[in-house]
Short mmCIF file of C-alpha atoms and ligand atoms in Angstrom, two decimals:
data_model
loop_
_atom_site.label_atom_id
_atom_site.label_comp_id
_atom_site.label_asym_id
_atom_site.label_seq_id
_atom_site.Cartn_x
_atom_site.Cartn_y
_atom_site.Cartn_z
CA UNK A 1 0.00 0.00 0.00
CA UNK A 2 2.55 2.45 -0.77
CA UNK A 3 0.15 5.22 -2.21
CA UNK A 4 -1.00 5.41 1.49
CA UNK A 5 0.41 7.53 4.00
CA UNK A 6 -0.09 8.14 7.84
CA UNK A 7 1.39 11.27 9.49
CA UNK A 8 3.18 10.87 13.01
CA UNK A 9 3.87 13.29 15.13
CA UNK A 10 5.63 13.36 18.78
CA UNK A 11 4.57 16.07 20.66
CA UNK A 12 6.84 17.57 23.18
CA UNK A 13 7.35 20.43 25.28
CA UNK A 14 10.49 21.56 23.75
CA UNK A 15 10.33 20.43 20.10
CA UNK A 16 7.41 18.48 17.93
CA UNK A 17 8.51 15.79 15.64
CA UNK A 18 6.55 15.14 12.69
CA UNK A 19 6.99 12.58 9.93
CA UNK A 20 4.61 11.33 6.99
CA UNK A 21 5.20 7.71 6.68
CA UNK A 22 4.18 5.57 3.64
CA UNK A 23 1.71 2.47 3.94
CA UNK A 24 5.25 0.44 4.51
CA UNK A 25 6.86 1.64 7.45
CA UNK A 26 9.02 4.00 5.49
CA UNK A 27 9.30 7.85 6.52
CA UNK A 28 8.40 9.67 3.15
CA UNK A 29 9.30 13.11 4.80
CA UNK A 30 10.69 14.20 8.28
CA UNK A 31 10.20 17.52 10.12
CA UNK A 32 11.50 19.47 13.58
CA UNK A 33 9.32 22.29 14.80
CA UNK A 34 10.10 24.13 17.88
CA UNK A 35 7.42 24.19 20.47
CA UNK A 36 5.80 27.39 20.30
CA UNK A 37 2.35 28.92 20.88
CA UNK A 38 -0.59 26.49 19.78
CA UNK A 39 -1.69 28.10 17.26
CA UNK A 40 1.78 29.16 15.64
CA UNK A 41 2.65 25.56 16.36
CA UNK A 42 -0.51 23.88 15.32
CA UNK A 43 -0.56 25.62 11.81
CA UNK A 44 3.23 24.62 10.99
CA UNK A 45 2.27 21.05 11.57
CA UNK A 46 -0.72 21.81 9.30
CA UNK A 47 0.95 23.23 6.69
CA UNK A 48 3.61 19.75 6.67
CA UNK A 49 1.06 17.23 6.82
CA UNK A 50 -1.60 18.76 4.67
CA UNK A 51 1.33 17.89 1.60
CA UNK A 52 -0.20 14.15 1.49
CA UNK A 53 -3.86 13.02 1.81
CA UNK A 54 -2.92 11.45 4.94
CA UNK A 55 -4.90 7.72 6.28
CA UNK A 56 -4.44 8.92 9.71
CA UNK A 57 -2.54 10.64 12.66
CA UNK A 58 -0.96 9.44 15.29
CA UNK A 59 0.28 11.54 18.18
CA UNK A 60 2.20 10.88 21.15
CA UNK A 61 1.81 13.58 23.53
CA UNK A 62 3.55 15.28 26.42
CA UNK A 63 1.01 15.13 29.33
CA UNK A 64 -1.17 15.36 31.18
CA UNK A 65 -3.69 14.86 27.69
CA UNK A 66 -6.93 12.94 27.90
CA UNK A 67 -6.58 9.74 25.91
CA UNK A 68 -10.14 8.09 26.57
CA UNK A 69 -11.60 7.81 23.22
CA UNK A 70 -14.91 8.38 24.70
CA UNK A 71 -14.34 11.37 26.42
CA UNK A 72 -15.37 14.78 25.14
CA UNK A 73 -12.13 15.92 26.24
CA UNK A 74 -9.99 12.92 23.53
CA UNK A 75 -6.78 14.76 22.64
CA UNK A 76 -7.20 17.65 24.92
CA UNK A 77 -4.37 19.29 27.17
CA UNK A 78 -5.51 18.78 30.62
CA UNK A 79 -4.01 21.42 33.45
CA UNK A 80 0.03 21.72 32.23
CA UNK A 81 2.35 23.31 33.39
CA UNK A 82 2.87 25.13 29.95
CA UNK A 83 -0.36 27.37 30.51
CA UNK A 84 -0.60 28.32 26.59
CA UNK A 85 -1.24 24.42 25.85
CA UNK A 86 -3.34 24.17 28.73
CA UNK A 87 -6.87 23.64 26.51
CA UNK A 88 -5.19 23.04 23.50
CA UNK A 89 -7.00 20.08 21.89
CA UNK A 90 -4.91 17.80 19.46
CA UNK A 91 -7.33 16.27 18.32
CA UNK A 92 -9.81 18.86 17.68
CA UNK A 93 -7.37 20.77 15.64
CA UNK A 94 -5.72 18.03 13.37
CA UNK A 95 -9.15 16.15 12.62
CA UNK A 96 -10.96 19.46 11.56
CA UNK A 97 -7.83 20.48 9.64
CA UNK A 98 -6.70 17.35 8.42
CA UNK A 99 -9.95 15.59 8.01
CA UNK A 100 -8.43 12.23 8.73
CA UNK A 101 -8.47 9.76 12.45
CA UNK A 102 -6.31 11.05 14.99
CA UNK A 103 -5.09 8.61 17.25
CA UNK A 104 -3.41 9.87 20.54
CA UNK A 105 -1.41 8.54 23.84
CA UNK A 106 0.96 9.44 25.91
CA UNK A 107 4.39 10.37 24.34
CA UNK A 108 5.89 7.39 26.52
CA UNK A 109 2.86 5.25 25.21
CA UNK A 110 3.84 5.84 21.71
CA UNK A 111 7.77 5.11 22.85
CA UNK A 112 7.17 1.99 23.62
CA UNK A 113 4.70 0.89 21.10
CA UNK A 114 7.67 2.27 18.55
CA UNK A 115 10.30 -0.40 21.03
CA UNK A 116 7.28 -3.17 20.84
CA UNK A 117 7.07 -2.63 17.05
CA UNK A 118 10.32 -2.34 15.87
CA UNK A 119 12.43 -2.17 18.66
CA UNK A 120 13.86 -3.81 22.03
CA UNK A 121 10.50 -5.36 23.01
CA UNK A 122 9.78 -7.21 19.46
CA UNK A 123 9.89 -10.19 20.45
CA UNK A 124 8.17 -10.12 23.57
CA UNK A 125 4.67 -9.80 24.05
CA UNK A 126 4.60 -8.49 27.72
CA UNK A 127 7.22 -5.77 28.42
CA UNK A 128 7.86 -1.96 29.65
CA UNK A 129 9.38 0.93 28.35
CA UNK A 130 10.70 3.74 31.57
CA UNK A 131 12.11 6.59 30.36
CA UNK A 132 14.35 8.70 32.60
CA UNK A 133 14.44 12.29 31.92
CA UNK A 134 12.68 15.27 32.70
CA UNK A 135 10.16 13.20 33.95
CA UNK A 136 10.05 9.33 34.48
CA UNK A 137 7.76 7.55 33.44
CA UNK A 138 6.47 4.13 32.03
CA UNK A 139 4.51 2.47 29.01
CA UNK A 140 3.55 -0.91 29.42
CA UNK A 141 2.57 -3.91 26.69
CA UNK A 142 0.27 -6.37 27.55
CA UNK A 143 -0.12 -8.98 25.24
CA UNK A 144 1.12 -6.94 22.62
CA UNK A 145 -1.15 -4.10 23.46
CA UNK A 146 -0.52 -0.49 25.05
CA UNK A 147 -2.16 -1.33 28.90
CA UNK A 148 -4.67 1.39 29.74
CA UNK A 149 -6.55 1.78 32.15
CA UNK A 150 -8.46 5.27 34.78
CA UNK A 151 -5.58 7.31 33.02
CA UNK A 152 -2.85 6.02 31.77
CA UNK A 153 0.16 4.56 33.89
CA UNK A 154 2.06 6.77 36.47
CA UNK A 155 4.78 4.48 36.87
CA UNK A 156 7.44 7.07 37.69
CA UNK A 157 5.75 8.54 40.73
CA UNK A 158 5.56 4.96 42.44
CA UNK A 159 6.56 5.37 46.31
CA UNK A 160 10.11 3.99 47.53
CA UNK A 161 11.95 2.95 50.25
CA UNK A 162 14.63 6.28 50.62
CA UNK A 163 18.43 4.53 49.94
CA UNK A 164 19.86 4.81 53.67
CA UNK A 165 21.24 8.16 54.68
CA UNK A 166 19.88 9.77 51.59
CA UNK A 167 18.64 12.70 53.38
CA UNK A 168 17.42 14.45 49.76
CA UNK A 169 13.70 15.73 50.08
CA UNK A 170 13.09 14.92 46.77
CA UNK A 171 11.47 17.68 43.91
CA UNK A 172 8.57 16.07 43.09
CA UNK A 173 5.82 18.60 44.33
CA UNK A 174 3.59 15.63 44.85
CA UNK A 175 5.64 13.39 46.71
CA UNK A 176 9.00 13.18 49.00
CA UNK A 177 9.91 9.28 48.06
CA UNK A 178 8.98 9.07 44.05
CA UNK A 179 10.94 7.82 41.61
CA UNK A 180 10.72 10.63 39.42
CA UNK A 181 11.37 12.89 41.99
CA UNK A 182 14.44 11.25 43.86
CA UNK A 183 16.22 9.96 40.31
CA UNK A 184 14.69 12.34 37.47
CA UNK A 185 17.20 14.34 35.51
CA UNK A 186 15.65 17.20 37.80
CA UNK A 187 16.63 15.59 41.32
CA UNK A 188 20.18 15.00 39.69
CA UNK A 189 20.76 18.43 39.01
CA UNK A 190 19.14 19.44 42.37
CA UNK A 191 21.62 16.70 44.45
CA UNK A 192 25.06 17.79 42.30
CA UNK A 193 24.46 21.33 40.92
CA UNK A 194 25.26 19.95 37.80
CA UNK A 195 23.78 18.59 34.99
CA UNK A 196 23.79 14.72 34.38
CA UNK A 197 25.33 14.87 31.12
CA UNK A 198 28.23 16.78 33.42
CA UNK A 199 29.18 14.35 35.74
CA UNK A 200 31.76 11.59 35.97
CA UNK A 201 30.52 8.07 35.79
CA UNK A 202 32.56 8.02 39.17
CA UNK A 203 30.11 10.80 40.97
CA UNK A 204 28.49 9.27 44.08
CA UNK A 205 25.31 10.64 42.95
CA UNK A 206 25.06 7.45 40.01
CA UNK A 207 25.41 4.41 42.96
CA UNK A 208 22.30 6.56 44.50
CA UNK A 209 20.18 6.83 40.96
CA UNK A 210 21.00 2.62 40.37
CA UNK A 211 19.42 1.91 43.68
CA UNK A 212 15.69 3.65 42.90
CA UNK A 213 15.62 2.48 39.78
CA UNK A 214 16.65 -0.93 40.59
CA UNK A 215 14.13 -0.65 43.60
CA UNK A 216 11.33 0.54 41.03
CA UNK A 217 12.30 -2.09 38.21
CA UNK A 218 11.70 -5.02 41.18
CA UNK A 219 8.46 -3.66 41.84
CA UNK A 220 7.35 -3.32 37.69
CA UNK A 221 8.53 -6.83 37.39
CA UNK A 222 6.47 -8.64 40.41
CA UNK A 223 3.34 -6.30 39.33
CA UNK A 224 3.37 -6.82 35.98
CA UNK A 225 5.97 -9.76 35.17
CA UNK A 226 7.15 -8.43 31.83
CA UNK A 227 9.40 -10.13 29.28
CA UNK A 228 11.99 -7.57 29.33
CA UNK A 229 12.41 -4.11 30.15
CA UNK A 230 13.79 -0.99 28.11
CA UNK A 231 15.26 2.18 29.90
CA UNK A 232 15.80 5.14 28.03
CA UNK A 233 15.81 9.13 28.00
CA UNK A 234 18.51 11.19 29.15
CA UNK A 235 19.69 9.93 31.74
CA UNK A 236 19.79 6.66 30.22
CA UNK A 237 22.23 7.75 28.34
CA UNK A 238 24.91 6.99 30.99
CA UNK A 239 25.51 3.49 30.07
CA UNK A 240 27.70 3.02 33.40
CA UNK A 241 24.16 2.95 34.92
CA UNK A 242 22.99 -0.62 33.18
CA UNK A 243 25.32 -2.76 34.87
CA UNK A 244 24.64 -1.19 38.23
CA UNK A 245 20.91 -1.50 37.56
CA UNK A 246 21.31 -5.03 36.86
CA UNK A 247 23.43 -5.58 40.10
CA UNK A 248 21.34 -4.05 42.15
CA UNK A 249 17.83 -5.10 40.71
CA UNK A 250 19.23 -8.45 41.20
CA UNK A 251 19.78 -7.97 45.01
CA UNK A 252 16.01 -6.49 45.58
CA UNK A 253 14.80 -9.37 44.00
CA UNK A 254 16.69 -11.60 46.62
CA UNK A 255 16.78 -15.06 44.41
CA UNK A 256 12.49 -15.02 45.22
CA UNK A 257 12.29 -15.28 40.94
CA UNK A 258 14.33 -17.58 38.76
CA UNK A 259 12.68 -17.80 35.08
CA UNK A 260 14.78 -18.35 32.15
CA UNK A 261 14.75 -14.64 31.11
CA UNK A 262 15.74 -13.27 34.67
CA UNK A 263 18.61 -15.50 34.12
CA UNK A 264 20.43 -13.04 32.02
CA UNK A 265 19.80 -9.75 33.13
CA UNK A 266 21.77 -8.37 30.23
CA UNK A 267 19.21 -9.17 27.97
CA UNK A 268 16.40 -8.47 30.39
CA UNK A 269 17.14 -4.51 31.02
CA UNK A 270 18.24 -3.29 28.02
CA UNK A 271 19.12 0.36 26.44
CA UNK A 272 16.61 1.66 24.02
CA UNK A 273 16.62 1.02 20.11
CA UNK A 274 15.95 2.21 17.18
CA UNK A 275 18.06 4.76 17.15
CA UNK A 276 16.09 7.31 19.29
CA UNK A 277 12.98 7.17 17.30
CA UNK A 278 10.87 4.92 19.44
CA UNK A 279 8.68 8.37 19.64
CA UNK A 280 8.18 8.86 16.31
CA UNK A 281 7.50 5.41 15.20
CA UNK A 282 5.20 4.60 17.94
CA UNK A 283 2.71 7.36 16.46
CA UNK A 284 3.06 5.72 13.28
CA UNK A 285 1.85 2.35 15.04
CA UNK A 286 -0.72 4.45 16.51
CA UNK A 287 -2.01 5.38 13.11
CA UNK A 288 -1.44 1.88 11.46
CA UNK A 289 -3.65 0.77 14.41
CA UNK A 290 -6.32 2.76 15.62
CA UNK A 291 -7.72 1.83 18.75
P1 LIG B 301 12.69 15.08 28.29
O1 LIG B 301 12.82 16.52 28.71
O2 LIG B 301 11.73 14.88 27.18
O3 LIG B 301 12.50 14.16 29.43
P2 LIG B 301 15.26 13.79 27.93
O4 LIG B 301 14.80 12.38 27.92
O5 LIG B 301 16.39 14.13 27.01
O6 LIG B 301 14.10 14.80 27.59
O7 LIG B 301 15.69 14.13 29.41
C1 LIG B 301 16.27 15.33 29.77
C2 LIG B 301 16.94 15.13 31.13
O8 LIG B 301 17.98 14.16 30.98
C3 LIG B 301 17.56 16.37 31.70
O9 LIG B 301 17.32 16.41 33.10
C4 LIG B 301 19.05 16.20 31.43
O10 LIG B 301 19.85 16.80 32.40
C5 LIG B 301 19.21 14.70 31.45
N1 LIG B 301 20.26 14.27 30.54
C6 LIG B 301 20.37 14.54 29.22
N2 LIG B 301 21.49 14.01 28.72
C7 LIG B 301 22.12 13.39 29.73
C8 LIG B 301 23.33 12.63 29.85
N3 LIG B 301 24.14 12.43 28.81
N4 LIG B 301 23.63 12.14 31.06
C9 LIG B 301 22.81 12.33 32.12
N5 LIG B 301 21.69 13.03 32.08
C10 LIG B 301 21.33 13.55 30.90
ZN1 LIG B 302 5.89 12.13 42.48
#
């Protein structure tokens, strides 16, 4: 079907991605548009994806967004932090203007239904995708499927035992024990001063960020006993942090599990794929298949 074509786009706070694929999986044209006003914004976006008579668009979406398909609210920006979204309603805009289905999630949704697709979690059929940046946070595949459920998962604000003698209040405004807010790109600036990307792999700060996210991997994996598990985002990008991870996650679990795929951890926490464009590829998916 290569005379069809689905648009993707990955919505962010910074920077939108947007990218017409063709019916086979193959981007026909590629755009980066700065994250401005929604109405500047919206109308670039337009102006790209009105060049093909597009199937449909997908959109993975910085939060909080309404993704019931039910709701009155589908595709809307619920109450964000970046007021001038706050209202803004994806879905409204790019149906009317594109005249096409418009399929949305969250942006870590889409991320992992790009690493499920055509990625680390291919040949699984139960696994999770935790990014590690600004935010954390999680998108889960059940039986090959996106898991939804009230809202969507909150996996990154899940409570944890505090490391001992980690006196650090955490900045999540919510919570003094999250992961996002003890381990988020945020709480590493806010425990060093500095930057991730900054520090040395030898920083104390790194043995700290291993142990929540070890902690919070044990709990994903008794809750939802996935396949394999993908960490990426920023902070991911410190590879030193795997192997800790995997030392560590090993200890919380304390021997309770032994299945064949625990048995190499190596294989069972892995780096993300695809080059980066988990994002991107997962609103193609969510185009290719409407929920
Ligand atoms: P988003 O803002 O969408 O979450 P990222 O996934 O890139 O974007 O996450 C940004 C966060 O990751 C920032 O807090 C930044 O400091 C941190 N970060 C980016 N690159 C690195 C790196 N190389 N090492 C450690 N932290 C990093
Ligand atoms: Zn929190």
């Amino acid at each position: 079907m290569e005379n069809e074509y689905y648009g993707a786009l990955e919505a962010g706070g910074t920077k939108m991605v947007a990218a017409i694929y063709d019916g086979n999986g193959n981007v026909v044209e590629r755009t980066v548009v700065k994250t401005e006003k929604p109405e500047k914004t919206a109308e670039e976006l337009i102006r790209f994806f009105e060049k093909k008579k597009l199937t449909a668009l997908g959109i993975g979406s910085f939060g909080p967004v309404d993704i019931h398909p039910d709701s009155e609210n589908y595709g809307r920006i619920l109450r964000s932090p970046k007021t001038e979204w706050q209202g803004f309603s994806f879905y409204e805009t790019f149906h009317e203007a594109l005249s096409c289905p418009v399929v949305i999630d969250t942006d870590v949704n889409a991320a992992a239904l790009g690493e499920a697709r055509y990625g680390a979690l291919k040949d699984v059929k139960n696994g999770l995708y935790l990014t590690v940046g600004t935010g954390v946070g999680a998108g889960i595949i059940v039986n090959g499927q996106l898991l939804h459920g009230m809202l969507h998962s909150e996996a990154g604000h899940i409570l944890l035992s505090k490391v001992p003698g980690d006196d650090f209040p955490g900045c999540c405004k919510y919570h003094t024990n999250c992961l996002e807010g003890l381990a988020g790109g945020p709480a590493i600036l806010a425990r060093t001063g500095l930057e991730g990307a900054k520090l040395t792999p030898d920083h104390p700060v790194w043995d700290i960020v291993a142990s929540y996210l070890a902690q919070a991997l044990a709990d994903y994996c008794m809750v939802l006993s996935p396949e394999r598990m993908v960490l990426g985002g920023g902070v991911m990008k410190q590879e030193h942090l795997f192997p800790r991870i995997r030392e560590k996650f090993a200890a919380e679990l304390g021997g309770y599990l032994t299945t064949p795929a625990l048995s190499n951890l190596e294989t069972y926490i892995v780096p993300s794929s695809v080059g980066g464009d988990q994002g991107i590829l997962g609103a193609y998916c969510l185009a290719r298949e409407p929920v």
